[in-house]
Amino acid sequence: MQEIELKFLIPQSRLKGLVHQTEVQSSKKTPLAAYYFDTPEQILAKAGIGLRIRREGESWVQTIKAGGDGIAARVEHNAPLAKEQVQLMLAADALLPDLTLYQGTSIEPLLANFDLKKLSKKLIGQYVTDVMRTTRLLEATDNDHTDNKNIIELAYDSGEIISGSKNRCPIQEIEFELLSGELAFLFATTKTWCKRHKLCLSTVTKAERGGLLLTGQAHSPAAKANFRHFNIDKSTSMPAFVRAAVHNCLLQILPSSSAIVAGSMDDEHVLQLRIGIRRLRAVLKAFKKYSEYINPEWLPILKQTQNLLGDYHDLTQLTSHIEPELVAQGAPQVDWETETNKIKITPIDTVRANDFQLTLLELIEFTMSDASIESRANKPAIDKLPKTLYKYHTKLLKVEQDPRLDTTEDETLHRVRRRIKDLLYISEFAASLYSKKKSKRWLKHLIKAQKASGRYRNHRQYQQRYQDKSAIDSQALYGAGWFAAKLVKDNKRCDKRLSKVRNQATFW
């Protein structure tokens, strides 16, 4: 059975109104006590598998969750347990799941890499969740099929995760699970609730939060771009290709956005979220003609979010990394407190913004929609990709070779860097359909050019900040001079890397 649900965190200021909406006459309250299991080495968690035994009112259920799309869909198997047997195990402090329940089920292939007998012997209790769940059903009749009802279970959870006698983590979240009907109803409903209560998407499961509690971490590490699960082939249609690319970007975006809305101020979460959004923007621009369901309103919201995160990240990098590095090399201390205090919009404010959250919801809906119903569903992406890649390659060469442009100028440098990134990101998505050797060589040179231009851009920005600061603080002149010297080498390195790209044979 595949579970399709969307989970949200609730701003404290909206909690009272949301609880009022969940506790209606038809709603039901159920105490849930769940015991989670894994090996001491956490091999199930590392494989993306969650295993629990949960008391649901007067009943006991063993549940395993695994696989899925990494965003809203997971494979779930529930097996009712005998209440008396569970109580006996609890009394003897010997509660353990029964892995033989999965023989001959849809879950069995997901456990194929494990020796279930050995695994059973290694399983131990990890943590417990103690939650009061309030549920209500949201229903609507399908206008096209009056006998087919759209049904969503809304579940508001309030409680805590407990590990040992002292480690505790509060739970306060709301989930929307599609029980029957169309995906469109799930997303239309969640968008309405998101607008009304300013909800924030979270992909962090209770099992993941329990694992973090065990290790003393507040948030999961930031996710980087990963093409391991980017499954396309030469028969993949244009609409399916762009959906797969957007989905891949969301796998990088959502873990960091989830951490930030939960309170993370970690630089790496901000950085990887920015990169994920930048990759997504490149995909939506380059492949906009691959699908008729791409909404042009997504791009300005994504760009605004990326820019706000960038302004914050650039200044925090300056104060937490660049300034200490200069001081360690003998530079006089420069106080950046005034500039820091001018930042009014933090990453948490940026990511919690309702327009960004609604855009994420629409993007998830797009990736889960049916590509086969589109007019271009019979056109393989590989037939269109060479033209797309050539267009972006030409754009880069025109900027880089234009004799009217000086590549040391900020605007031109920005344009060169932007076009390198666009070409790099779309090349990464196309590469798996072409010669591995040629595409690997091509990507290597593009990555080097992107890093060189990025370093050049960063140093120019820092040089300008220190130069501007020197007007009111002469101690900033050291930093301005230090970065000016670096820019000479940066310029040469950038030209060299761009030359390699210009002379490199394309892979398509």
PDB file of C-alpha atoms in Angstrom, residues 86-216:
ATOM      1  CA  VAL A  86       1.767  -7.053  23.094  1.00  0.00           C
ATOM      2  CA  GLN A  87       0.851  -6.465  26.735  1.00  0.00           C
ATOM      3  CA  LEU A  88       2.764  -9.589  27.778  1.00  0.00           C
ATOM      4  CA  MET A  89       5.862  -8.405  25.904  1.00  0.00           C
ATOM      5  CA  LEU A  90       5.553  -4.942  27.449  1.00  0.00           C
ATOM      6  CA  ALA A  91       5.244  -6.417  30.932  1.00  0.00           C
ATOM      7  CA  ALA A  92       8.422  -8.420  30.327  1.00  0.00           C
ATOM      8  CA  ASP A  93      10.173  -5.393  28.760  1.00  0.00           C
ATOM      9  CA  ALA A  94      10.604  -7.503  25.622  1.00  0.00           C
ATOM     10  CA  LEU A  95       8.499  -5.728  23.001  1.00  0.00           C
ATOM     11  CA  LEU A  96       9.885  -6.488  19.514  1.00  0.00           C
ATOM     12  CA  PRO A  97       8.419  -6.468  15.994  1.00  0.00           C
ATOM     13  CA  ASP A  98       7.776  -9.654  14.048  1.00  0.00           C
ATOM     14  CA  LEU A  99       9.568  -9.461  10.676  1.00  0.00           C
ATOM     15  CA  THR A 100       7.987 -12.694   9.422  1.00  0.00           C
ATOM     16  CA  LEU A 101       4.822 -10.649   8.847  1.00  0.00           C
ATOM     17  CA  TYR A 102       6.383  -9.256   5.651  1.00  0.00           C
ATOM     18  CA  GLN A 103       6.918 -12.557   3.885  1.00  0.00           C
ATOM     19  CA  GLY A 104       4.934 -12.589   0.655  1.00  0.00           C
ATOM     20  CA  THR A 105       3.914  -8.910   0.960  1.00  0.00           C
ATOM     21  CA  SER A 106       4.751  -5.819  -1.099  1.00  0.00           C
ATOM     22  CA  ILE A 107       7.307  -4.905   1.575  1.00  0.00           C
ATOM     23  CA  GLU A 108       9.374  -8.081   1.150  1.00  0.00           C
ATOM     24  CA  PRO A 109      11.403  -6.801  -1.865  1.00  0.00           C
ATOM     25  CA  LEU A 110      12.383  -3.672   0.101  1.00  0.00           C
ATOM     26  CA  LEU A 111      13.914  -5.917   2.766  1.00  0.00           C
ATOM     27  CA  ALA A 112      15.693  -8.180   0.268  1.00  0.00           C
ATOM     28  CA  ASN A 113      19.126  -6.817   1.253  1.00  0.00           C
ATOM     29  CA  PHE A 114      18.675  -7.883   4.863  1.00  0.00           C
ATOM     30  CA  ASP A 115      18.984 -11.261   6.539  1.00  0.00           C
ATOM     31  CA  LEU A 116      15.711 -11.043   8.450  1.00  0.00           C
ATOM     32  CA  LYS A 117      16.678 -13.635  11.066  1.00  0.00           C
ATOM     33  CA  LYS A 118      19.897 -11.781  11.919  1.00  0.00           C
ATOM     34  CA  LEU A 119      18.115  -8.451  11.740  1.00  0.00           C
ATOM     35  CA  SER A 120      15.431  -9.619  14.196  1.00  0.00           C
ATOM     36  CA  LYS A 121      18.091 -10.561  16.746  1.00  0.00           C
ATOM     37  CA  LYS A 122      19.751  -7.140  16.505  1.00  0.00           C
ATOM     38  CA  LEU A 123      16.607  -4.994  16.805  1.00  0.00           C
ATOM     39  CA  ILE A 124      16.309  -2.870  19.925  1.00  0.00           C
ATOM     40  CA  GLY A 125      13.916  -0.151  21.081  1.00  0.00           C
ATOM     41  CA  GLN A 126      15.156   3.300  20.062  1.00  0.00           C
ATOM     42  CA  TYR A 127      12.639   5.877  21.250  1.00  0.00           C
ATOM     43  CA  VAL A 128       8.937   6.362  21.906  1.00  0.00           C
ATOM     44  CA  THR A 129       6.454   8.892  20.569  1.00  0.00           C
ATOM     45  CA  ASP A 130       3.615   9.943  22.857  1.00  0.00           C
ATOM     46  CA  VAL A 131       1.022  11.816  20.818  1.00  0.00           C
ATOM     47  CA  MET A 132      -2.594  12.884  21.028  1.00  0.00           C
ATOM     48  CA  ARG A 133      -3.950  12.737  17.476  1.00  0.00           C
ATOM     49  CA  THR A 134      -7.048  14.667  16.437  1.00  0.00           C
ATOM     50  CA  THR A 135      -8.487  13.486  13.143  1.00  0.00           C
ATOM     51  CA  ARG A 136     -11.312  14.559  10.888  1.00  0.00           C
ATOM     52  CA  LEU A 137     -12.290  13.631   7.359  1.00  0.00           C
ATOM     53  CA  LEU A 138     -12.461  16.156   4.544  1.00  0.00           C
ATOM     54  CA  GLU A 139     -14.703  14.943   1.731  1.00  0.00           C
ATOM     55  CA  ALA A 140     -15.915  16.084  -1.666  1.00  0.00           C
ATOM     56  CA  THR A 141     -17.755  14.331  -4.474  1.00  0.00           C
ATOM     57  CA  ASP A 142     -15.984  14.027  -7.822  1.00  0.00           C
ATOM     58  CA  ASN A 143     -18.073  16.102 -10.247  1.00  0.00           C
ATOM     59  CA  ASP A 144     -17.296  13.737 -13.134  1.00  0.00           C
ATOM     60  CA  HIS A 145     -18.006  10.560 -11.146  1.00  0.00           C
ATOM     61  CA  THR A 146     -20.671  11.127  -8.504  1.00  0.00           C
ATOM     62  CA  ASP A 147     -20.099   7.675  -7.015  1.00  0.00           C
ATOM     63  CA  ASN A 148     -16.400   8.427  -6.437  1.00  0.00           C
ATOM     64  CA  LYS A 149     -15.609  10.433  -3.328  1.00  0.00           C
ATOM     65  CA  ASN A 150     -12.449  12.376  -2.629  1.00  0.00           C
ATOM     66  CA  ILE A 151     -11.510  11.740   0.990  1.00  0.00           C
ATOM     67  CA  ILE A 152      -8.637  13.172   3.008  1.00  0.00           C
ATOM     68  CA  GLU A 153      -7.816  12.365   6.598  1.00  0.00           C
ATOM     69  CA  LEU A 154      -6.600  15.435   8.435  1.00  0.00           C
ATOM     70  CA  ALA A 155      -4.497  14.550  11.493  1.00  0.00           C
ATOM     71  CA  TYR A 156      -3.240  17.076  14.031  1.00  0.00           C
ATOM     72  CA  ASP A 157      -0.548  15.625  16.294  1.00  0.00           C
ATOM     73  CA  SER A 158       0.534  17.157  19.582  1.00  0.00           C
ATOM     74  CA  GLY A 159       2.951  15.419  21.915  1.00  0.00           C
ATOM     75  CA  GLU A 160       6.622  14.491  22.178  1.00  0.00           C
ATOM     76  CA  ILE A 161       9.364  12.050  21.237  1.00  0.00           C
ATOM     77  CA  ILE A 162      11.055  10.430  24.237  1.00  0.00           C
ATOM     78  CA  SER A 163      14.459   8.760  24.431  1.00  0.00           C
ATOM     79  CA  GLY A 164      15.558   7.641  27.873  1.00  0.00           C
ATOM     80  CA  SER A 165      14.513   9.629  30.908  1.00  0.00           C
ATOM     81  CA  LYS A 166      15.726  13.076  29.824  1.00  0.00           C
ATOM     82  CA  ASN A 167      15.827  13.397  26.027  1.00  0.00           C
ATOM     83  CA  ARG A 168      12.564  14.812  24.751  1.00  0.00           C
ATOM     84  CA  CYS A 169      11.490  16.599  21.589  1.00  0.00           C
ATOM     85  CA  PRO A 170       8.068  18.268  21.126  1.00  0.00           C
ATOM     86  CA  ILE A 171       5.768  17.291  18.248  1.00  0.00           C
ATOM     87  CA  GLN A 172       3.265  19.738  16.820  1.00  0.00           C
ATOM     88  CA  GLU A 173       2.335  19.087  13.211  1.00  0.00           C
ATOM     89  CA  ILE A 174      -0.568  18.496  10.887  1.00  0.00           C
ATOM     90  CA  GLU A 175      -0.816  15.858   8.146  1.00  0.00           C
ATOM     91  CA  PHE A 176      -3.163  15.480   5.195  1.00  0.00           C
ATOM     92  CA  GLU A 177      -3.398  11.923   3.855  1.00  0.00           C
ATOM     93  CA  LEU A 178      -5.286  11.087   0.684  1.00  0.00           C
ATOM     94  CA  LEU A 179      -7.481   8.082   1.509  1.00  0.00           C
ATOM     95  CA  SER A 180      -9.321   7.978  -1.815  1.00  0.00           C
ATOM     96  CA  GLY A 181      -9.909  10.104  -4.882  1.00  0.00           C
ATOM     97  CA  GLU A 182      -7.784  12.463  -6.936  1.00  0.00           C
ATOM     98  CA  LEU A 183      -4.413  14.003  -6.129  1.00  0.00           C
ATOM     99  CA  ALA A 184      -5.806  17.365  -7.252  1.00  0.00           C
ATOM    100  CA  PHE A 185      -8.186  17.320  -4.286  1.00  0.00           C
ATOM    101  CA  LEU A 186      -5.305  16.726  -1.861  1.00  0.00           C
ATOM    102  CA  PHE A 187      -3.324  19.668  -3.204  1.00  0.00           C
ATOM    103  CA  ALA A 188      -6.317  22.002  -3.521  1.00  0.00           C
ATOM    104  CA  THR A 189      -7.209  21.253   0.109  1.00  0.00           C
ATOM    105  CA  THR A 190      -3.695  21.669   1.492  1.00  0.00           C
ATOM    106  CA  LYS A 191      -3.241  24.940  -0.404  1.00  0.00           C
ATOM    107  CA  THR A 192      -6.425  26.282   1.194  1.00  0.00           C
ATOM    108  CA  TRP A 193      -5.230  25.311   4.675  1.00  0.00           C
ATOM    109  CA  CYS A 194      -1.741  26.599   3.931  1.00  0.00           C
ATOM    110  CA  LYS A 195      -3.105  30.016   2.939  1.00  0.00           C
ATOM    111  CA  ARG A 196      -5.454  30.214   5.907  1.00  0.00           C
ATOM    112  CA  HIS A 197      -3.043  29.097   8.624  1.00  0.00           C
ATOM    113  CA  LYS A 198       0.376  29.919   7.056  1.00  0.00           C
ATOM    114  CA  LEU A 199       1.456  26.274   7.281  1.00  0.00           C
ATOM    115  CA  CYS A 200       5.005  25.246   6.350  1.00  0.00           C
ATOM    116  CA  LEU A 201       5.876  22.034   4.522  1.00  0.00           C
ATOM    117  CA  SER A 202       8.058  19.525   6.325  1.00  0.00           C
ATOM    118  CA  THR A 203       9.478  16.263   4.982  1.00  0.00           C
ATOM    119  CA  VAL A 204      10.922  15.271   8.375  1.00  0.00           C
ATOM    120  CA  THR A 205       9.253  12.096   9.644  1.00  0.00           C
ATOM    121  CA  LYS A 206       8.803  11.218  13.305  1.00  0.00           C
ATOM    122  CA  ALA A 207      11.303   8.409  12.775  1.00  0.00           C
ATOM    123  CA  GLU A 208      13.844  10.887  11.446  1.00  0.00           C
ATOM    124  CA  ARG A 209      13.232  13.243  14.369  1.00  0.00           C
ATOM    125  CA  GLY A 210      13.664  10.343  16.772  1.00  0.00           C
ATOM    126  CA  GLY A 211      16.974   9.463  15.139  1.00  0.00           C
ATOM    127  CA  LEU A 212      18.135  13.066  15.534  1.00  0.00           C
ATOM    128  CA  LEU A 213      17.142  12.982  19.207  1.00  0.00           C
ATOM    129  CA  LEU A 214      19.314   9.889  19.718  1.00  0.00           C
ATOM    130  CA  THR A 215      22.358  11.620  18.225  1.00  0.00           C
ATOM    131  CA  GLY A 216      21.740  14.976  19.887  1.00  0.00           C
TER     132      GLY A 216
END
